[in-house]
mmCIF file of N, CA and C in Angstrom:
data_model
loop_
_atom_site.group_PDB
_atom_site.id
_atom_site.type_symbol
_atom_site.label_atom_id
_atom_site.label_comp_id
_atom_site.label_asym_id
_atom_site.label_seq_id
_atom_site.Cartn_x
_atom_site.Cartn_y
_atom_site.Cartn_z
ATOM 1 N N MET W 1 104.882 71.422 83.227
ATOM 2 C CA MET W 1 103.899 72.276 83.764
ATOM 3 C C MET W 1 102.256 72.320 83.341
ATOM 4 N N THR W 2 101.822 72.144 83.909
ATOM 5 C CA THR W 2 100.533 71.781 83.214
ATOM 6 C C THR W 2 99.962 72.724 83.286
ATOM 7 N N ASP W 3 98.746 72.301 81.991
ATOM 8 C CA ASP W 3 97.958 72.701 81.290
ATOM 9 C C ASP W 3 97.116 74.330 81.510
ATOM 10 N N GLN W 4 97.318 73.338 83.399
ATOM 11 C CA GLN W 4 96.019 74.899 84.030
ATOM 12 C C GLN W 4 97.600 75.778 84.778
ATOM 13 N N ALA W 5 98.930 75.572 84.440
ATOM 14 C CA ALA W 5 99.800 76.706 85.009
ATOM 15 C C ALA W 5 99.737 77.840 83.615
ATOM 16 N N VAL W 6 100.084 76.977 82.335
ATOM 17 C CA VAL W 6 100.262 77.871 81.126
ATOM 18 C C VAL W 6 98.955 78.500 80.693
ATOM 19 N N ALA W 7 97.345 78.108 81.287
ATOM 20 C CA ALA W 7 96.087 78.711 81.428
ATOM 21 C C ALA W 7 96.596 80.407 81.924
ATOM 22 N N ASP W 8 97.336 79.836 82.947
ATOM 23 C CA ASP W 8 96.657 80.495 84.764
ATOM 24 C C ASP W 8 98.280 81.072 84.927
ATOM 25 N N PRO W 9 98.856 82.490 84.178
ATOM 26 C CA PRO W 9 100.370 82.921 85.099
ATOM 27 C C PRO W 9 100.357 83.344 85.702
ATOM 28 N N VAL W 10 98.654 83.853 86.678
ATOM 29 C CA VAL W 10 99.147 83.838 87.763
ATOM 30 C C VAL W 10 99.442 82.971 89.319
ATOM 31 N N ARG W 11 98.315 81.962 88.580
ATOM 32 C CA ARG W 11 98.296 80.453 89.628
ATOM 33 C C ARG W 11 99.872 80.661 89.424
ATOM 34 N N ASN W 12 100.486 80.486 88.596
ATOM 35 C CA ASN W 12 101.253 80.059 88.149
ATOM 36 C C ASN W 12 102.577 80.621 89.033
ATOM 37 N N PHE W 13 102.998 81.874 89.174
ATOM 38 C CA PHE W 13 102.960 82.917 89.653
ATOM 39 C C PHE W 13 103.316 82.313 91.112
ATOM 40 N N ILE W 14 102.754 82.535 91.814
ATOM 41 C CA ILE W 14 102.051 82.059 93.114
ATOM 42 C C ILE W 14 102.345 80.359 93.415
ATOM 43 N N ASP W 15 102.228 80.314 92.129
ATOM 44 C CA ASP W 15 103.205 78.605 92.504
ATOM 45 C C ASP W 15 104.644 78.878 92.744
ATOM 46 N N GLU W 16 105.438 79.467 92.065
ATOM 47 C CA GLU W 16 107.134 79.405 91.564
ATOM 48 C C GLU W 16 107.307 79.923 92.426
ATOM 49 N N THR W 17 106.779 81.398 93.124
ATOM 50 C CA THR W 17 107.330 82.074 93.915
ATOM 51 C C THR W 17 107.371 81.138 95.562
ATOM 52 N N VAL W 18 105.821 80.633 96.279
ATOM 53 C CA VAL W 18 106.108 79.717 97.317
ATOM 54 C C VAL W 18 107.258 79.012 97.447
ATOM 55 N N LYS W 19 107.594 78.305 95.851
ATOM 56 C CA LYS W 19 108.413 76.663 95.958
ATOM 57 C C LYS W 19 109.698 77.541 96.665
ATOM 58 N N SER W 20 110.190 78.228 95.960
ATOM 59 C CA SER W 20 111.449 79.150 95.803
ATOM 60 C C SER W 20 112.195 80.466 96.675
ATOM 61 N N HIS W 21 111.497 79.779 97.428
ATOM 62 C CA HIS W 21 112.022 81.149 98.684
ATOM 63 C C HIS W 21 110.764 80.611 99.889
ATOM 64 N N ASP W 22 111.838 80.089 101.041
ATOM 65 C CA ASP W 22 110.898 79.638 102.277
ATOM 66 C C ASP W 22 110.055 80.051 103.572
ATOM 67 N N VAL W 23 110.534 81.337 102.748
ATOM 68 C CA VAL W 23 109.313 81.935 103.903
ATOM 69 C C VAL W 23 108.127 82.928 102.323
ATOM 70 N N VAL W 24 107.202 83.273 102.379
ATOM 71 C CA VAL W 24 106.744 84.015 101.814
ATOM 72 C C VAL W 24 105.560 84.905 102.437
ATOM 73 N N LEU W 25 105.460 86.016 102.333
ATOM 74 C CA LEU W 25 104.320 86.549 102.797
ATOM 75 C C LEU W 25 102.955 87.365 101.691
ATOM 76 N N PHE W 26 102.179 86.629 101.088
ATOM 77 C CA PHE W 26 101.114 88.073 100.342
ATOM 78 C C PHE W 26 100.503 89.227 101.042
ATOM 79 N N MET W 27 101.079 90.603 101.004
ATOM 80 C CA MET W 27 100.895 91.049 101.879
ATOM 81 C C MET W 27 100.413 92.620 100.546
ATOM 82 N N LYS W 28 99.487 93.551 101.460
ATOM 83 C CA LYS W 28 99.505 94.529 101.443
ATOM 84 C C LYS W 28 100.212 95.846 101.456
ATOM 85 N N GLY W 29 101.228 95.732 100.691
ATOM 86 C CA GLY W 29 102.355 97.221 100.790
ATOM 87 C C GLY W 29 103.190 96.376 100.500
ATOM 88 N N THR W 30 104.607 97.237 101.447
ATOM 89 C CA THR W 30 105.743 96.030 100.669
ATOM 90 C C THR W 30 106.463 95.806 102.590
ATOM 91 N N PRO W 31 107.505 95.139 103.043
ATOM 92 C CA PRO W 31 108.347 94.658 104.030
ATOM 93 C C PRO W 31 108.657 96.021 104.592
ATOM 94 N N ASP W 32 108.605 96.956 103.273
ATOM 95 C CA ASP W 32 109.666 98.547 104.222
ATOM 96 C C ASP W 32 108.122 99.375 104.558
ATOM 97 N N SER W 33 106.721 98.937 104.111
ATOM 98 C CA SER W 33 105.989 100.247 104.148
ATOM 99 C C SER W 33 104.422 99.932 103.902
ATOM 100 N N PRO W 34 104.403 98.858 104.951
ATOM 101 C CA PRO W 34 103.048 97.900 104.888
ATOM 102 C C PRO W 34 102.292 98.690 104.715
ATOM 103 N N ARG W 35 100.554 98.207 103.502
ATOM 104 C CA ARG W 35 99.606 99.548 103.688
ATOM 105 C C ARG W 35 98.550 99.152 104.101
ATOM 106 N N CYS W 36 98.255 97.849 104.705
ATOM 107 C CA CYS W 36 97.349 98.357 106.103
ATOM 108 C C CYS W 36 98.024 97.547 107.833
ATOM 109 N N GLY W 37 97.089 97.349 108.511
ATOM 110 C CA GLY W 37 97.721 96.918 109.463
ATOM 111 C C GLY W 37 97.675 95.496 110.251
ATOM 112 N N PHE W 38 96.860 94.739 109.469
ATOM 113 C CA PHE W 38 97.238 93.109 109.243
ATOM 114 C C PHE W 38 98.368 92.764 108.998
ATOM 115 N N SER W 39 98.573 93.260 107.360
ATOM 116 C CA SER W 39 100.008 92.783 107.004
ATOM 117 C C SER W 39 101.124 93.793 107.582
ATOM 118 N N SER W 40 101.152 94.949 108.390
ATOM 119 C CA SER W 40 101.802 95.599 109.446
ATOM 120 C C SER W 40 101.945 93.908 110.364
ATOM 121 N N LEU W 41 101.219 93.612 111.385
ATOM 122 C CA LEU W 41 101.448 92.603 111.975
ATOM 123 C C LEU W 41 102.027 92.436 111.874
ATOM 124 N N ALA W 42 101.656 91.394 110.542
ATOM 125 C CA ALA W 42 102.682 90.144 109.692
ATOM 126 C C ALA W 42 103.844 90.591 109.692
ATOM 127 N N VAL W 43 104.314 91.603 109.454
ATOM 128 C CA VAL W 43 105.905 92.242 109.092
ATOM 129 C C VAL W 43 106.419 91.649 110.656
ATOM 130 N N GLN W 44 105.724 92.690 111.408
ATOM 131 C CA GLN W 44 106.530 93.004 113.159
ATOM 132 C C GLN W 44 107.003 91.655 113.713
ATOM 133 N N ILE W 45 105.970 90.361 113.064
ATOM 134 C CA ILE W 45 105.529 89.198 113.726
ATOM 135 C C ILE W 45 107.306 88.466 113.188
ATOM 136 N N LEU W 46 106.971 88.494 111.295
ATOM 137 C CA LEU W 46 108.073 87.561 111.629
ATOM 138 C C LEU W 46 109.081 88.360 111.621
ATOM 139 N N ASP W 47 110.435 90.024 111.463
ATOM 140 C CA ASP W 47 110.718 90.804 111.799
ATOM 141 C C ASP W 47 111.013 90.283 113.029
ATOM 142 N N HIS W 48 110.310 90.226 114.785
ATOM 143 C CA HIS W 48 111.095 90.001 115.579
ATOM 144 C C HIS W 48 111.370 89.122 115.964
ATOM 145 N N ILE W 49 110.324 87.801 114.931
ATOM 146 C CA ILE W 49 111.542 85.859 115.545
ATOM 147 C C ILE W 49 112.675 86.085 114.817
ATOM 148 N N GLY W 50 113.099 87.528 113.641
ATOM 149 C CA GLY W 50 114.032 86.362 112.970
ATOM 150 C C GLY W 50 114.296 86.016 111.959
ATOM 151 N N ALA W 51 112.718 85.624 111.598
ATOM 152 C CA ALA W 51 112.229 84.970 109.828
ATOM 153 C C ALA W 51 112.373 85.629 108.791
ATOM 154 N N PRO W 52 114.046 85.073 107.915
ATOM 155 C CA PRO W 52 113.784 85.817 106.337
ATOM 156 C C PRO W 52 112.538 85.208 105.479
ATOM 157 N N PHE W 53 111.959 86.531 105.052
ATOM 158 C CA PHE W 53 111.296 86.489 104.417
ATOM 159 C C PHE W 53 110.488 87.822 103.135
ATOM 160 N N VAL W 54 110.578 87.393 101.984
ATOM 161 C CA VAL W 54 110.045 87.956 100.758
ATOM 162 C C VAL W 54 108.491 88.399 100.848
ATOM 163 N N GLY W 55 108.238 89.609 100.948
ATOM 164 C CA GLY W 55 106.921 90.107 100.508
ATOM 165 C C GLY W 55 106.759 90.806 99.739
ATOM 166 N N VAL W 56 105.570 90.071 98.918
ATOM 167 C CA VAL W 56 104.875 90.431 97.372
ATOM 168 C C VAL W 56 103.704 91.438 97.483
ATOM 169 N N ASP W 57 103.690 91.951 97.199
ATOM 170 C CA ASP W 57 102.352 93.273 97.464
ATOM 171 C C ASP W 57 101.849 92.724 96.383
ATOM 172 N N VAL W 58 99.980 92.060 96.947
ATOM 173 C CA VAL W 58 99.469 92.143 95.921
ATOM 174 C C VAL W 58 98.521 93.406 95.358
ATOM 175 N N LEU W 59 99.277 94.637 96.419
ATOM 176 C CA LEU W 59 98.068 95.731 95.411
ATOM 177 C C LEU W 59 98.731 96.272 94.400
ATOM 178 N N GLN W 60 99.694 95.283 93.781
ATOM 179 C CA GLN W 60 100.177 96.288 92.041
ATOM 180 C C GLN W 60 99.272 95.554 91.421
ATOM 181 N N ASP W 61 98.438 94.382 91.620
ATOM 182 C CA ASP W 61 98.325 93.675 90.429
ATOM 183 C C ASP W 61 96.859 93.109 91.399
ATOM 184 N N GLU W 62 95.626 93.515 90.635
ATOM 185 C CA GLU W 62 94.133 93.006 91.059
ATOM 186 C C GLU W 62 94.350 91.713 90.456
ATOM 187 N N ALA W 63 95.012 91.197 89.565
ATOM 188 C CA ALA W 63 94.619 89.850 88.920
ATOM 189 C C ALA W 63 95.350 89.022 90.071
ATOM 190 N N LEU W 64 96.453 89.483 90.813
ATOM 191 C CA LEU W 64 97.759 88.329 92.085
ATOM 192 C C LEU W 64 96.530 89.034 93.207
ATOM 193 N N ARG W 65 96.331 89.591 93.277
ATOM 194 C CA ARG W 65 95.158 90.370 94.501
ATOM 195 C C ARG W 65 94.139 89.248 94.817
ATOM 196 N N GLU W 66 93.187 89.048 93.970
ATOM 197 C CA GLU W 66 92.543 87.265 93.221
ATOM 198 C C GLU W 66 92.999 86.623 93.485
ATOM 199 N N GLY W 67 94.003 85.811 92.611
ATOM 200 C CA GLY W 67 94.887 84.925 92.735
ATOM 201 C C GLY W 67 95.418 84.830 93.689
ATOM 202 N N ILE W 68 95.675 85.419 94.882
ATOM 203 C CA ILE W 68 96.227 84.477 96.257
ATOM 204 C C ILE W 68 94.699 84.025 96.662
ATOM 205 N N LYS W 69 94.152 84.821 96.752
ATOM 206 C CA LYS W 69 92.848 84.500 97.084
ATOM 207 C C LYS W 69 92.326 82.890 97.348
ATOM 208 N N ALA W 70 92.105 83.020 95.731
ATOM 209 C CA ALA W 70 91.408 81.752 94.976
ATOM 210 C C ALA W 70 92.449 80.565 95.369
ATOM 211 N N TYR W 71 94.379 80.943 94.968
ATOM 212 C CA TYR W 71 94.925 79.959 95.754
ATOM 213 C C TYR W 71 94.941 78.865 96.723
ATOM 214 N N THR W 72 94.570 79.434 97.725
ATOM 215 C CA THR W 72 94.512 78.376 98.972
ATOM 216 C C THR W 72 93.001 78.565 99.455
ATOM 217 N N ASP W 73 91.976 79.203 98.344
ATOM 218 C CA ASP W 73 90.112 79.310 99.091
ATOM 219 C C ASP W 73 90.778 80.302 100.581
ATOM 220 N N TRP W 74 91.250 81.245 100.721
ATOM 221 C CA TRP W 74 91.316 81.809 101.845
ATOM 222 C C TRP W 74 91.037 83.157 101.228
ATOM 223 N N PRO W 75 90.371 83.437 102.227
ATOM 224 C CA PRO W 75 89.684 84.823 101.545
ATOM 225 C C PRO W 75 90.092 86.321 102.231
ATOM 226 N N THR W 76 91.496 86.400 102.472
ATOM 227 C CA THR W 76 91.905 87.950 103.546
ATOM 228 C C THR W 76 93.082 87.555 102.911
ATOM 229 N N ILE W 77 94.227 89.040 103.253
ATOM 230 C CA ILE W 77 95.704 89.405 103.165
ATOM 231 C C ILE W 77 95.790 89.835 104.083
ATOM 232 N N PRO W 78 97.295 89.210 105.051
ATOM 233 C CA PRO W 78 98.200 89.020 103.939
ATOM 234 C C PRO W 78 97.846 86.897 103.903
ATOM 235 N N GLN W 79 98.735 86.407 103.897
ATOM 236 C CA GLN W 79 98.361 84.877 103.849
ATOM 237 C C GLN W 79 100.277 84.630 103.274
ATOM 238 N N LEU W 80 100.410 84.334 104.917
ATOM 239 C CA LEU W 80 101.687 83.575 105.538
ATOM 240 C C LEU W 80 102.344 81.956 104.676
ATOM 241 N N TYR W 81 103.269 82.035 103.745
ATOM 242 C CA TYR W 81 103.880 80.407 103.447
ATOM 243 C C TYR W 81 105.295 79.886 104.241
ATOM 244 N N VAL W 82 105.153 78.595 104.046
ATOM 245 C CA VAL W 82 106.439 78.659 104.817
ATOM 246 C C VAL W 82 107.322 76.891 104.061
ATOM 247 N N LYS W 83 107.815 77.585 103.835
ATOM 248 C CA LYS W 83 108.638 76.248 102.527
ATOM 249 C C LYS W 83 107.470 75.347 101.416
ATOM 250 N N GLY W 84 106.108 76.740 100.933
ATOM 251 C CA GLY W 84 105.757 76.379 100.140
ATOM 252 C C GLY W 84 103.893 75.568 100.517
ATOM 253 N N GLU W 85 104.179 75.616 102.380
ATOM 254 C CA GLU W 85 103.153 75.653 103.014
ATOM 255 C C GLU W 85 102.410 76.314 103.082
ATOM 256 N N PHE W 86 100.661 76.733 102.870
ATOM 257 C CA PHE W 86 100.418 78.101 103.963
ATOM 258 C C PHE W 86 99.447 77.545 105.034
ATOM 259 N N VAL W 87 100.709 79.040 105.801
ATOM 260 C CA VAL W 87 99.848 78.761 107.495
ATOM 261 C C VAL W 87 99.120 79.232 107.761
ATOM 262 N N GLY W 88 98.483 80.525 107.148
ATOM 263 C CA GLY W 88 97.620 81.578 107.539
ATOM 264 C C GLY W 88 97.367 82.790 106.977
ATOM 265 N N GLY W 89 96.626 83.665 107.789
ATOM 266 C CA GLY W 89 96.322 84.243 108.027
ATOM 267 C C GLY W 89 97.095 85.387 108.611
ATOM 268 N N SER W 90 97.077 87.014 109.363
ATOM 269 C CA SER W 90 97.232 87.768 110.140
ATOM 270 C C SER W 90 97.014 87.174 111.830
ATOM 271 N N ASP W 91 95.547 86.515 111.907
ATOM 272 C CA ASP W 91 95.652 86.287 112.954
ATOM 273 C C ASP W 91 95.732 85.143 113.896
ATOM 274 N N ILE W 92 96.318 84.183 112.546
ATOM 275 C CA ILE W 92 96.633 82.539 112.580
ATOM 276 C C ILE W 92 98.014 82.822 112.762
ATOM 277 N N VAL W 93 99.207 83.414 112.197
ATOM 278 C CA VAL W 93 100.491 84.117 112.952
ATOM 279 C C VAL W 93 100.739 84.476 114.106
ATOM 280 N N ARG W 94 99.609 85.385 114.038
ATOM 281 C CA ARG W 94 100.098 86.616 116.705
ATOM 282 C C ARG W 94 99.117 85.246 115.987
ATOM 283 N N GLU W 95 98.329 84.180 116.028
ATOM 284 C CA GLU W 95 98.475 83.333 117.669
ATOM 285 C C GLU W 95 99.253 82.742 117.738
ATOM 286 N N MET W 96 99.920 82.446 116.637
ATOM 287 C CA MET W 96 100.920 81.553 116.937
ATOM 288 C C MET W 96 101.732 81.135 117.225
ATOM 289 N N PHE W 97 102.387 82.853 116.959
ATOM 290 C CA PHE W 97 102.883 83.639 117.831
ATOM 291 C C PHE W 97 103.439 83.448 119.350
ATOM 292 N N ASN W 98 102.096 84.062 119.849
ATOM 293 C CA ASN W 98 101.743 84.018 121.067
ATOM 294 C C ASN W 98 102.708 82.257 121.724
ATOM 295 N N ALA W 99 102.022 81.990 121.429
ATOM 296 C CA ALA W 99 102.020 80.229 121.525
ATOM 297 C C ALA W 99 103.398 79.616 121.181
ATOM 298 N N GLY W 100 104.144 80.334 120.368
ATOM 299 C CA GLY W 100 105.336 80.002 120.335
ATOM 300 C C GLY W 100 105.096 79.000 119.710
ATOM 301 N N GLU W 101 104.159 78.651 118.291
ATOM 302 C CA GLU W 101 104.398 77.843 117.273
ATOM 303 C C GLU W 101 104.655 77.911 115.838
ATOM 304 N N LEU W 102 104.890 79.477 115.690
ATOM 305 C CA LEU W 102 105.275 79.900 114.576
ATOM 306 C C LEU W 102 107.115 79.785 114.446
ATOM 307 N N GLN W 103 107.714 80.163 115.804
ATOM 308 C CA GLN W 103 108.773 79.790 115.735
ATOM 309 C C GLN W 103 109.532 78.980 115.643
ATOM 310 N N THR W 104 108.144 77.123 116.571
ATOM 311 C CA THR W 104 108.386 76.008 115.971
ATOM 312 C C THR W 104 108.622 75.523 114.893
ATOM 313 N N LEU W 105 106.989 75.774 114.361
ATOM 314 C CA LEU W 105 107.059 75.514 112.527
ATOM 315 C C LEU W 105 108.331 76.407 111.582
ATOM 316 N N MET W 106 108.827 77.434 112.247
ATOM 317 C CA MET W 106 109.673 77.821 111.560
ATOM 318 C C MET W 106 111.698 76.499 111.552
ATOM 319 N N ALA W 107 111.679 76.371 112.524
ATOM 320 C CA ALA W 107 112.401 75.634 112.902
ATOM 321 C C ALA W 107 112.294 73.771 112.241
ATOM 322 N N ASP W 108 110.687 73.967 112.111
ATOM 323 C CA ASP W 108 110.915 72.142 112.514
ATOM 324 C C ASP W 108 110.732 72.030 110.666
ATOM 325 N N LYS W 109 110.933 73.593 109.849
ATOM 326 C CA LYS W 109 110.661 73.322 108.124
ATOM 327 C C LYS W 109 112.225 74.001 107.636
ATOM 328 N N GLY W 110 112.846 74.107 109.046
ATOM 329 C CA GLY W 110 114.485 73.823 108.548
ATOM 330 C C GLY W 110 114.381 75.589 108.392
ATOM 331 N N VAL W 111 113.880 76.925 108.839
ATOM 332 C CA VAL W 111 114.234 77.787 109.037
ATOM 333 C C VAL W 111 115.418 78.284 109.682
ATOM 334 N N SER W 112 115.982 79.109 109.401
ATOM 335 C CA SER W 112 117.048 79.545 110.513
ATOM 336 C C SER W 112 116.323 80.525 111.090
ATOM 337 N N LEU W 113 116.146 80.860 112.402
ATOM 338 C CA LEU W 113 115.701 82.362 112.440
ATOM 339 C C LEU W 113 116.197 82.812 112.745
ATOM 340 N N GLY W 114 117.405 84.590 112.762
ATOM 341 C CA GLY W 114 118.327 85.097 113.552
ATOM 342 C C GLY W 114 117.881 86.301 113.881
ATOM 343 N N GLY W 115 119.250 86.801 114.195
ATOM 344 C CA GLY W 115 119.149 88.034 115.182
ATOM 345 C C GLY W 115 117.562 88.179 116.062
ATOM 346 N N ALA W 116 116.864 87.288 116.411
ATOM 347 C CA ALA W 116 115.870 87.805 117.189
ATOM 348 C C ALA W 116 115.518 87.202 118.498
ATOM 349 N N ASP W 117 114.679 87.518 119.842
ATOM 350 C CA ASP W 117 114.627 86.900 120.863
ATOM 351 C C ASP W 117 113.286 85.705 120.391
ATOM 352 N N ALA W 118 114.013 84.678 120.118
ATOM 353 C CA ALA W 118 112.773 84.209 119.325
ATOM 354 C C ALA W 118 112.279 82.481 120.621
#
């Protein structure tokens, strides 16, 4: 653990979360109850392709909401991570899904998709 991780518990939490789960969506609200249209769209796409994912509600903590933006230098939420790698926000996820690239990325990373016509 670096000195920076000790000094920045939010960054450390984000780092641990994206490393310990195959697919993580930092979002507004929860997968069962998204609190913005962009988060809702990302959840619908992940559900449609059958990707198992963990949703992290950034609205519960202002430091987390700002921290996730700084972590990737990406200004918007939601943010999708697959196997620790930042994929993008809602627009990128939608474009990748429409092109079939999201499903390919999941398969290439070893994430098994189940229960959907992917």
